[in-house]
Coordinates of N, CA and C in Angstrom, one line a residue:
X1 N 63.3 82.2 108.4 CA 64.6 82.0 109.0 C 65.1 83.3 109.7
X2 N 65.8 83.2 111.1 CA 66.5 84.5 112.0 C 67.1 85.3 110.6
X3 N 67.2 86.6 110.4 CA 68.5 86.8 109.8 C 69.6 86.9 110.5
X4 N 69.8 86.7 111.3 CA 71.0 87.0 111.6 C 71.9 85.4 111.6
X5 N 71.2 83.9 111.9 CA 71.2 82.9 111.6 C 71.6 82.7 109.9
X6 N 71.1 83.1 109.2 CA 71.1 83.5 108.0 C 72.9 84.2 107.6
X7 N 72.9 84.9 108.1 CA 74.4 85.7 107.9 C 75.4 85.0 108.7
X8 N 75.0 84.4 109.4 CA 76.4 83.6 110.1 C 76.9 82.3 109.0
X9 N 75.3 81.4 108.7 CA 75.5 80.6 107.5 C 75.9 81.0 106.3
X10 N 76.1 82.3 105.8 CA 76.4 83.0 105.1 C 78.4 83.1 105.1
X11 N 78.4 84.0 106.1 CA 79.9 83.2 106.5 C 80.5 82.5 106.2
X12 N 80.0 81.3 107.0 CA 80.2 80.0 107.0 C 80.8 79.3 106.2
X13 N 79.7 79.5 105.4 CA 79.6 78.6 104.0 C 79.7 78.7 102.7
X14 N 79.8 80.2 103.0 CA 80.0 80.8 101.2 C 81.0 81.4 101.3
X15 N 81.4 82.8 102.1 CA 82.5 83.5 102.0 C 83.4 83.3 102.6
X16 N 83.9 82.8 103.9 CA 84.8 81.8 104.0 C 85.9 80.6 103.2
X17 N 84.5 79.4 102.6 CA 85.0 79.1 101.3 C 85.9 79.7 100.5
X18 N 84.5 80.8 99.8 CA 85.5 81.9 98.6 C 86.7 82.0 98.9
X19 N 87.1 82.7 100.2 CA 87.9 83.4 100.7 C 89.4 82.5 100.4
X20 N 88.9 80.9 100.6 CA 90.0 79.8 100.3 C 90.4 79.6 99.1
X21 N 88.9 79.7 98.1 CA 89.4 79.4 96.6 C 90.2 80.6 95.5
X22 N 90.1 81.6 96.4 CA 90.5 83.0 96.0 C 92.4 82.8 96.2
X23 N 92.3 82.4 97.0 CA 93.5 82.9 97.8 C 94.6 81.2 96.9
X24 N 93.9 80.0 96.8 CA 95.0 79.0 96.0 C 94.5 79.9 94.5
X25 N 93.8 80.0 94.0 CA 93.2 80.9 92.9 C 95.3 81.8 92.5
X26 N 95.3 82.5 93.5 CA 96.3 83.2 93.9 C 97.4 82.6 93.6
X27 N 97.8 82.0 94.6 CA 99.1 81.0 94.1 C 98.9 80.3 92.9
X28 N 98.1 79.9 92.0 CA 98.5 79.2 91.0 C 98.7 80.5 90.0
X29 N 98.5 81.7 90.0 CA 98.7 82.6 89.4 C 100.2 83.2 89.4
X30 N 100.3 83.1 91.2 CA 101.8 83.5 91.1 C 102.8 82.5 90.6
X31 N 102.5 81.0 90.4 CA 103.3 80.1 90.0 C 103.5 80.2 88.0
X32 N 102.2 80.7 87.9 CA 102.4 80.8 86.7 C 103.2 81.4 86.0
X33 N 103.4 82.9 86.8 CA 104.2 83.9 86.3 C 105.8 84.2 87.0
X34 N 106.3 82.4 87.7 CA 107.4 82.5 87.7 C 107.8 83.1 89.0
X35 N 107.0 83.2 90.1 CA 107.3 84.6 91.1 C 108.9 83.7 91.6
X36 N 109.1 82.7 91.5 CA 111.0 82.3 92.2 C 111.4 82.7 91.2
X37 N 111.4 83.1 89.9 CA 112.4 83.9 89.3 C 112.5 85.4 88.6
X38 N 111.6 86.4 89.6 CA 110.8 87.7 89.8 C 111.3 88.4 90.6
X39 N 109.6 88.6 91.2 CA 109.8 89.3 92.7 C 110.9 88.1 93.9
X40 N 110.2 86.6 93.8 CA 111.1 86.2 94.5 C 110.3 86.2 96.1
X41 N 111.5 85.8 96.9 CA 111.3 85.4 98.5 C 110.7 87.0 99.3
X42 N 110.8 88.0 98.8 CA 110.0 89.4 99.4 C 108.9 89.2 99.7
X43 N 108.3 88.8 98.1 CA 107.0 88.9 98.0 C 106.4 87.7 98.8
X44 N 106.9 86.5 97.9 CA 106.4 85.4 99.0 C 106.5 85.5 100.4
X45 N 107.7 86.2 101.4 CA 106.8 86.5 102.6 C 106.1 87.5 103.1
X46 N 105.9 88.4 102.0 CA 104.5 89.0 101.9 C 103.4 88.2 102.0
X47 N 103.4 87.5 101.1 CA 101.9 86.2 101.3 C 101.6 85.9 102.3
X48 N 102.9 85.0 103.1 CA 102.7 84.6 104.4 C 102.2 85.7 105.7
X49 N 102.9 87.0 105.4 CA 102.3 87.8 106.4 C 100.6 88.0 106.1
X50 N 100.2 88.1 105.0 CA 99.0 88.6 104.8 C 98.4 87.1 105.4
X51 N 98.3 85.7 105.4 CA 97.5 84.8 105.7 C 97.9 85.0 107.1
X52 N 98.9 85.4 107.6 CA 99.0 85.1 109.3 C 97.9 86.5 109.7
X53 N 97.6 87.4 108.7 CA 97.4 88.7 109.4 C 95.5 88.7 108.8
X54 N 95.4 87.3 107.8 CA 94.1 87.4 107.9 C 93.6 85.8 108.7
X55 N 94.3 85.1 109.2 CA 94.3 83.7 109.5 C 93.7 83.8 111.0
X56 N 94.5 84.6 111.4 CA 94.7 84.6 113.3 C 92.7 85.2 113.4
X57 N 92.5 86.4 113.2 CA 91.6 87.1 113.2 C 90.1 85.7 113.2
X58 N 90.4 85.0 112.0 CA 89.7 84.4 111.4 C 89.6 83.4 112.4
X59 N 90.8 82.7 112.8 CA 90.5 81.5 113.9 C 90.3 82.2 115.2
X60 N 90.4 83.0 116.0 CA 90.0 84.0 116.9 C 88.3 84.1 116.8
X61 N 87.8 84.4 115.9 CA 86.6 84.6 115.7 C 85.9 83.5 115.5
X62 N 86.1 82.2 114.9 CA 85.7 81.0 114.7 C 85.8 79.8 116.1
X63 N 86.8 80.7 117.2 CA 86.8 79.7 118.5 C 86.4 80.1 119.3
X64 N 86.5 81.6 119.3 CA 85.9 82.3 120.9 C 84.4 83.4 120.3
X65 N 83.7 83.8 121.8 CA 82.7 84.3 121.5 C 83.2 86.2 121.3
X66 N 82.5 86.3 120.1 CA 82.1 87.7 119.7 C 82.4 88.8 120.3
X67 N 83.2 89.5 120.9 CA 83.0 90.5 121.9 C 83.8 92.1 121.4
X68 N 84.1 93.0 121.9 CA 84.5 94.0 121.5 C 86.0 93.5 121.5
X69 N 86.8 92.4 122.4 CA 87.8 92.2 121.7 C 88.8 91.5 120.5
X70 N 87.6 90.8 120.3 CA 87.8 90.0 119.0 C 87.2 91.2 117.9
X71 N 85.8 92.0 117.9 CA 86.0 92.9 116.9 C 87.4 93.9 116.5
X72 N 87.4 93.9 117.7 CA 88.8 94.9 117.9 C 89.8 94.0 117.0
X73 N 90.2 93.0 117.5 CA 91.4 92.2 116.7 C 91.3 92.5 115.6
X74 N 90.1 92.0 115.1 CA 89.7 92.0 113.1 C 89.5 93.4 112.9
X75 N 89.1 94.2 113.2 CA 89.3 95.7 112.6 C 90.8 95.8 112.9
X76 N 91.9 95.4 113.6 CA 93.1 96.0 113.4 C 93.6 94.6 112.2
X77 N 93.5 93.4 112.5 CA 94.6 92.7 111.3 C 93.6 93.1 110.3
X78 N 92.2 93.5 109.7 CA 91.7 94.2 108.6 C 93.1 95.4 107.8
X79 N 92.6 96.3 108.7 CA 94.0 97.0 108.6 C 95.3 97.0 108.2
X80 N 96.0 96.0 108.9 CA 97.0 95.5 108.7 C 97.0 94.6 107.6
X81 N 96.1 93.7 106.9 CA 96.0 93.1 106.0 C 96.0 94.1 105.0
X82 N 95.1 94.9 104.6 CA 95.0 96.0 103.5 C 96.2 96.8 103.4
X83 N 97.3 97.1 104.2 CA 98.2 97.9 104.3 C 99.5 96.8 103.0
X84 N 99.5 95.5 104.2 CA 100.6 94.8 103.3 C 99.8 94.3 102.1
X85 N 98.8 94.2 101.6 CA 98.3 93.9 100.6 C 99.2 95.0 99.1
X86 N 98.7 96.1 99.8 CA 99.2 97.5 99.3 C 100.3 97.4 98.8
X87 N 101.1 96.8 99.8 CA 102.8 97.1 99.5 C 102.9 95.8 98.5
X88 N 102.4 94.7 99.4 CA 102.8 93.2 97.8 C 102.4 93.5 96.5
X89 N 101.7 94.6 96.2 CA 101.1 94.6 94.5 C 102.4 95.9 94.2
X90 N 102.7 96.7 95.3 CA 103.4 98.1 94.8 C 104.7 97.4 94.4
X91 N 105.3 96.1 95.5 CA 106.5 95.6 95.1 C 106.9 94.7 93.9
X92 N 105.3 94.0 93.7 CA 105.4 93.4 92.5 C 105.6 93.5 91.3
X93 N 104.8 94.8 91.5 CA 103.9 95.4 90.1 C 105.6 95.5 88.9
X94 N 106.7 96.1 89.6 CA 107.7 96.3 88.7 C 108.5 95.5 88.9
X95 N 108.2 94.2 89.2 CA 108.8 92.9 89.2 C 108.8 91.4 88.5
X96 N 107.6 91.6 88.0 CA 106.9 90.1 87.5 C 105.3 90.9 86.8
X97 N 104.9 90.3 85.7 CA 103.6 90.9 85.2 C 102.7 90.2 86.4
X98 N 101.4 90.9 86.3 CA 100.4 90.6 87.4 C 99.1 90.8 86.4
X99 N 98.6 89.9 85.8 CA 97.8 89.8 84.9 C 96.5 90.5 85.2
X100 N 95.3 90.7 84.5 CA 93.7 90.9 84.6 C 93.5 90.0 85.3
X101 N 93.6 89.2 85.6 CA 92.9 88.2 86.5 C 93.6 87.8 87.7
X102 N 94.7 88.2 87.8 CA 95.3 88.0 89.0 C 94.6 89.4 89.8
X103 N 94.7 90.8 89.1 CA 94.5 91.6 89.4 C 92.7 91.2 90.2
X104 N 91.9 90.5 89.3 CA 91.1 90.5 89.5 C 90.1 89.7 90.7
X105 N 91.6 88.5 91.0 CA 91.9 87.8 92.0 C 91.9 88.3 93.5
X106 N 93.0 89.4 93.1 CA 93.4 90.6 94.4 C 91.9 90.9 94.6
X107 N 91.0 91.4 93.6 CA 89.8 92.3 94.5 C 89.2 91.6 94.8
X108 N 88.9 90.3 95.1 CA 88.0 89.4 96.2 C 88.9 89.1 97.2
X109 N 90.0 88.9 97.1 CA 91.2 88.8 98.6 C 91.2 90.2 99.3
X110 N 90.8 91.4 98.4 CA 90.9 92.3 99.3 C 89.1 92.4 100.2
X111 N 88.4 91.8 99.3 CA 86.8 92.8 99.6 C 86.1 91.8 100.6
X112 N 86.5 90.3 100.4 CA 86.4 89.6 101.0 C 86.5 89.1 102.7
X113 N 87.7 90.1 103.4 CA 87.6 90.6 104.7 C 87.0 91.4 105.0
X114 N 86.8 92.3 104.4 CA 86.1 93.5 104.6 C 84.5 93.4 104.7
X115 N 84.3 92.5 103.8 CA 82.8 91.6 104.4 C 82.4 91.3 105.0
X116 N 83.4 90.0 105.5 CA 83.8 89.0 106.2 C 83.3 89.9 108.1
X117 N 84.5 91.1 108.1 CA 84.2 91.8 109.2 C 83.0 92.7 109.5
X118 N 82.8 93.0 108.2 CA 81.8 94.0 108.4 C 80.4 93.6 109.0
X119 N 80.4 92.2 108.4 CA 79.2 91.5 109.0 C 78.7 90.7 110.4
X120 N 80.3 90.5 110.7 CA 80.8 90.1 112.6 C 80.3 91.6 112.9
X121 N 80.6 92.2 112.7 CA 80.1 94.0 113.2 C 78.7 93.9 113.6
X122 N 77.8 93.9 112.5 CA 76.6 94.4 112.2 C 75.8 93.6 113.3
X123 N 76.7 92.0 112.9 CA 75.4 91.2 114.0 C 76.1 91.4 115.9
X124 N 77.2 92.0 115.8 CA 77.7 92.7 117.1 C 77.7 93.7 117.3
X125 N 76.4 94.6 116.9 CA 76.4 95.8 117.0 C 77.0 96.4 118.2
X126 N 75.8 96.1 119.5 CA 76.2 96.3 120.6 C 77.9 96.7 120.9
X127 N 78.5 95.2 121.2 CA 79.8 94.8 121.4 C 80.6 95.8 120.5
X128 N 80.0 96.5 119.1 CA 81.0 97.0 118.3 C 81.2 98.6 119.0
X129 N 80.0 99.1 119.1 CA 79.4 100.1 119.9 C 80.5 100.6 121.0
X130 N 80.3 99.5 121.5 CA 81.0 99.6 123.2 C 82.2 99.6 122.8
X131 N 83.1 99.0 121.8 CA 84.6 99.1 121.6 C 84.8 100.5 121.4
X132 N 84.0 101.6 120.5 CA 83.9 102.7 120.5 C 83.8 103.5 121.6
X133 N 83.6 103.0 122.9 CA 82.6 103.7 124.0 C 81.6 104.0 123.9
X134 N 80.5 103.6 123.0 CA 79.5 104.2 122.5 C 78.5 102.6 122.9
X135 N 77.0 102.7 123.1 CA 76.5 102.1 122.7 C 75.7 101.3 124.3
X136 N 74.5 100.4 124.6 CA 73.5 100.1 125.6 C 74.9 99.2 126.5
X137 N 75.8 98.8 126.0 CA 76.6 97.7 127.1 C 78.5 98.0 127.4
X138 N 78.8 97.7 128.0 CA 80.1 97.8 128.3 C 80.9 96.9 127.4
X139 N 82.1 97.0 126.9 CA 83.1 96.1 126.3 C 83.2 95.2 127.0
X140 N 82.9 94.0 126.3 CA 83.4 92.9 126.7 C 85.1 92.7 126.2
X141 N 86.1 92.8 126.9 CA 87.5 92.5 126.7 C 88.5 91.1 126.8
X142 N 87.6 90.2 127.3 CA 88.2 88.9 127.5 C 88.2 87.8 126.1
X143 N 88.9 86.9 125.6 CA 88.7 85.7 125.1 C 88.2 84.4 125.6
X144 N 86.8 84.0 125.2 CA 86.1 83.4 125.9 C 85.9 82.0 124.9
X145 N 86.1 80.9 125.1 CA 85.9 79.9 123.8 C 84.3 80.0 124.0
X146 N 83.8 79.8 122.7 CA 82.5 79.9 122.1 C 81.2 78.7 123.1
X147 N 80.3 79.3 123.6 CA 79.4 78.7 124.4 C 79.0 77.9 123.4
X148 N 78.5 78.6 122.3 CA 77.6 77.3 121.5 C 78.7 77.0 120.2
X149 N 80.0 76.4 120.1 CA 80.8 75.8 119.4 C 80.2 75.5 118.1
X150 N 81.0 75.7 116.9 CA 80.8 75.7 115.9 C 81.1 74.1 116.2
X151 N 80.6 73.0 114.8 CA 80.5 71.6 115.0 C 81.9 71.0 114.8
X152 N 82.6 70.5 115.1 CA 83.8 69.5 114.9 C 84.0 69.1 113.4
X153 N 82.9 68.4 113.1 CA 83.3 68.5 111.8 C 83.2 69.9 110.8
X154 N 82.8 70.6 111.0 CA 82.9 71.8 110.4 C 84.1 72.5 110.5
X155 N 84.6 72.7 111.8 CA 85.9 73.4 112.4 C 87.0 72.1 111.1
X156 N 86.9 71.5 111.4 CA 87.9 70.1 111.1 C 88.3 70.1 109.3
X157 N 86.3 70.4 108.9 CA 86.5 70.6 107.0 C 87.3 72.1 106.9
X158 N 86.6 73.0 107.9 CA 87.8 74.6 107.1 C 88.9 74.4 107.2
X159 N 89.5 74.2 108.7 CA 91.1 74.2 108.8 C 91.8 73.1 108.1
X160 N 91.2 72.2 107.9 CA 91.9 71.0 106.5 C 92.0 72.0 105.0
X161 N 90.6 72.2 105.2 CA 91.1 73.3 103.7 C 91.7 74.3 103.5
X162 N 91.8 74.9 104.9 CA 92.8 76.1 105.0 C 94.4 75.4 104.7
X163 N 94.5 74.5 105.6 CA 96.0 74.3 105.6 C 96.4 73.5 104.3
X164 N 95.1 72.7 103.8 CA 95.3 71.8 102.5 C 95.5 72.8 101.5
X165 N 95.0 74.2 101.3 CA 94.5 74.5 99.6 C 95.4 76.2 100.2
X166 N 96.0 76.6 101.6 CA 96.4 77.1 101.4 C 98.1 78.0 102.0
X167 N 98.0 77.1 103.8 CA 99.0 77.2 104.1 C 100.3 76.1 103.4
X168 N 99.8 74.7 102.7 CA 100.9 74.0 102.1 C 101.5 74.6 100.6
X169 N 100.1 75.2 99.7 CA 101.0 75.8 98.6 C 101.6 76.9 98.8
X170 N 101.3 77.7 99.6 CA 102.2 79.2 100.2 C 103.5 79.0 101.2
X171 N 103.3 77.8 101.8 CA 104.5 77.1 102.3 C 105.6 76.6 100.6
X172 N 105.3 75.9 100.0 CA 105.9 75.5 98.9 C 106.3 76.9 98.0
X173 N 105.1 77.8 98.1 CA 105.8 78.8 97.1 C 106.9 79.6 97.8
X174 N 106.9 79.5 99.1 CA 108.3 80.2 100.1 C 109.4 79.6 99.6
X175 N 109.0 78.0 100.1 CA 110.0 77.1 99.6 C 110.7 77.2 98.7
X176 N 110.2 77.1 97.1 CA 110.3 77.7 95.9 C 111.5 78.9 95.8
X177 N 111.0 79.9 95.9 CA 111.4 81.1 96.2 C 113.0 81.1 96.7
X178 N 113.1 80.7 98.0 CA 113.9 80.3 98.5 C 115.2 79.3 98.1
X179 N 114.5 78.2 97.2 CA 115.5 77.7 96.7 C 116.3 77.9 95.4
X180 N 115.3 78.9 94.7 CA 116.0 79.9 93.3 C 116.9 81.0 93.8
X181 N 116.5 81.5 95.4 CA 117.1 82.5 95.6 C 118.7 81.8 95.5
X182 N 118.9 80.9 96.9 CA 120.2 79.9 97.0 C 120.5 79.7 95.6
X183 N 120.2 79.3 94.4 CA 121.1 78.3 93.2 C 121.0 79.4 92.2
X184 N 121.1 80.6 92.3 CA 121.5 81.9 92.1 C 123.2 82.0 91.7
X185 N 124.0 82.3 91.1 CA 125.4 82.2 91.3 C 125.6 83.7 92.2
X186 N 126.6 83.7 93.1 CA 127.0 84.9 93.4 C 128.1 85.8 93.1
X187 N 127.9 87.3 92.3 CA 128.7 87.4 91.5 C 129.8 88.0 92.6
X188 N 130.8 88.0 92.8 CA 132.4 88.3 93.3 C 133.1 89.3 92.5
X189 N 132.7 90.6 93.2 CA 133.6 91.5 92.2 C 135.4 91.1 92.1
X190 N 135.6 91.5 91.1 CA 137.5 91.0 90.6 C 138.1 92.0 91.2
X191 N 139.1 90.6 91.5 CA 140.3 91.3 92.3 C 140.9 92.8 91.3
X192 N 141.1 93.2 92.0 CA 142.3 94.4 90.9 C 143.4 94.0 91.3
X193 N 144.5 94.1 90.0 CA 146.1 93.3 90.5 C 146.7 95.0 90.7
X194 N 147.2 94.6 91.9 CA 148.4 95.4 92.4 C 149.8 95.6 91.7
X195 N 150.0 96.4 91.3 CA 151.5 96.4 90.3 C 153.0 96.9 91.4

């Protein structure tokens, strides 16, 4: 079999996947440990930034073809994902316990893009090359939808499972969050009486 055929099905089919069961893996950890009466609605739109900042990348690369600017995208939301990742564990950490296994949850959400990209790299060498200015071809800079299209039903099973297993429970844990914040009482410093 091509390797390089091999690593795309790889992708595809395995770390992709992971990438979904990692991430509800996640939220039922944060629900465990109470995050609407913790950290709270911070953190939870931390979550959401990290899925929009590993999401976009992800469907960018799954609709259009390969090129220096789609590498470009995922090496910057890479970045940008690892950064807020950073800050969600720094804000939590003295907010809510974050168990061995949550912890241990984090290191496949973190290692998991990093993969993920490193391997759109390797088989884009070229294209990666050229984003560098380096390398046999010029940057390709346009967004082009994918000549040979991933299959309909394939596109149709990830994004069901993305939005099924993980934009609706990170939607509900906002939700959550948000509604402990509201039914909070709010404390009213006392009047001081004037004599």
């Amino acid at each position: 079999m091509d390797p390089a055929l091999l690593v795309r099905r790889y992708l595809l089919y395995f770390i992709l996947p992971l990438w979904v069961v990692a991430g509800l893996t996640d939220y039922f950890l944060h629900k465990h440990t109470r995050i609407e009466q913790t950290s709270g609605t911070k953190e939870s739109v931390l979550h959401i930034l990290q899925l929009g900042e590993a999401g976009i990348p992800v469907c960018v690369a799954l609709l259009f073809e390969i090129n220096a600017l789609v590498i470009g995208i995922m090496l910057f939301a890479l970045v940008v994902h690892e950064a807020t990742a950073l800050w969600d564990v720094y804000y939590a950490q003295t907010r809510r316990y974050i168990s061995p296994w949550e912890q241990h949850v984090h290191s496949f959400l973190e290692v998991l893009p990093i993969m993920a990209v490193s391997f759109v790299t390797v088989l884009y060498w070229n294209q990666f090359l050229a984003l560098l200015g380096l390398g046999p071809e010029p940057p390709r800079l346009v967004l082009e939808l994918k000549t040979n299209a991933l299959s309909f039903s394939y596109l149709t099973a990830l994004f069901g499972s993305i939005a099924l297993f993980i934009v609706l429970p990170y939607g509900e844990e906002l939700w959550r969050c948000i509604a402990a914040a509201r039914s909070r009482p709010i404390h009213q410093p006392s009047a001081t009486k004037v004599a």
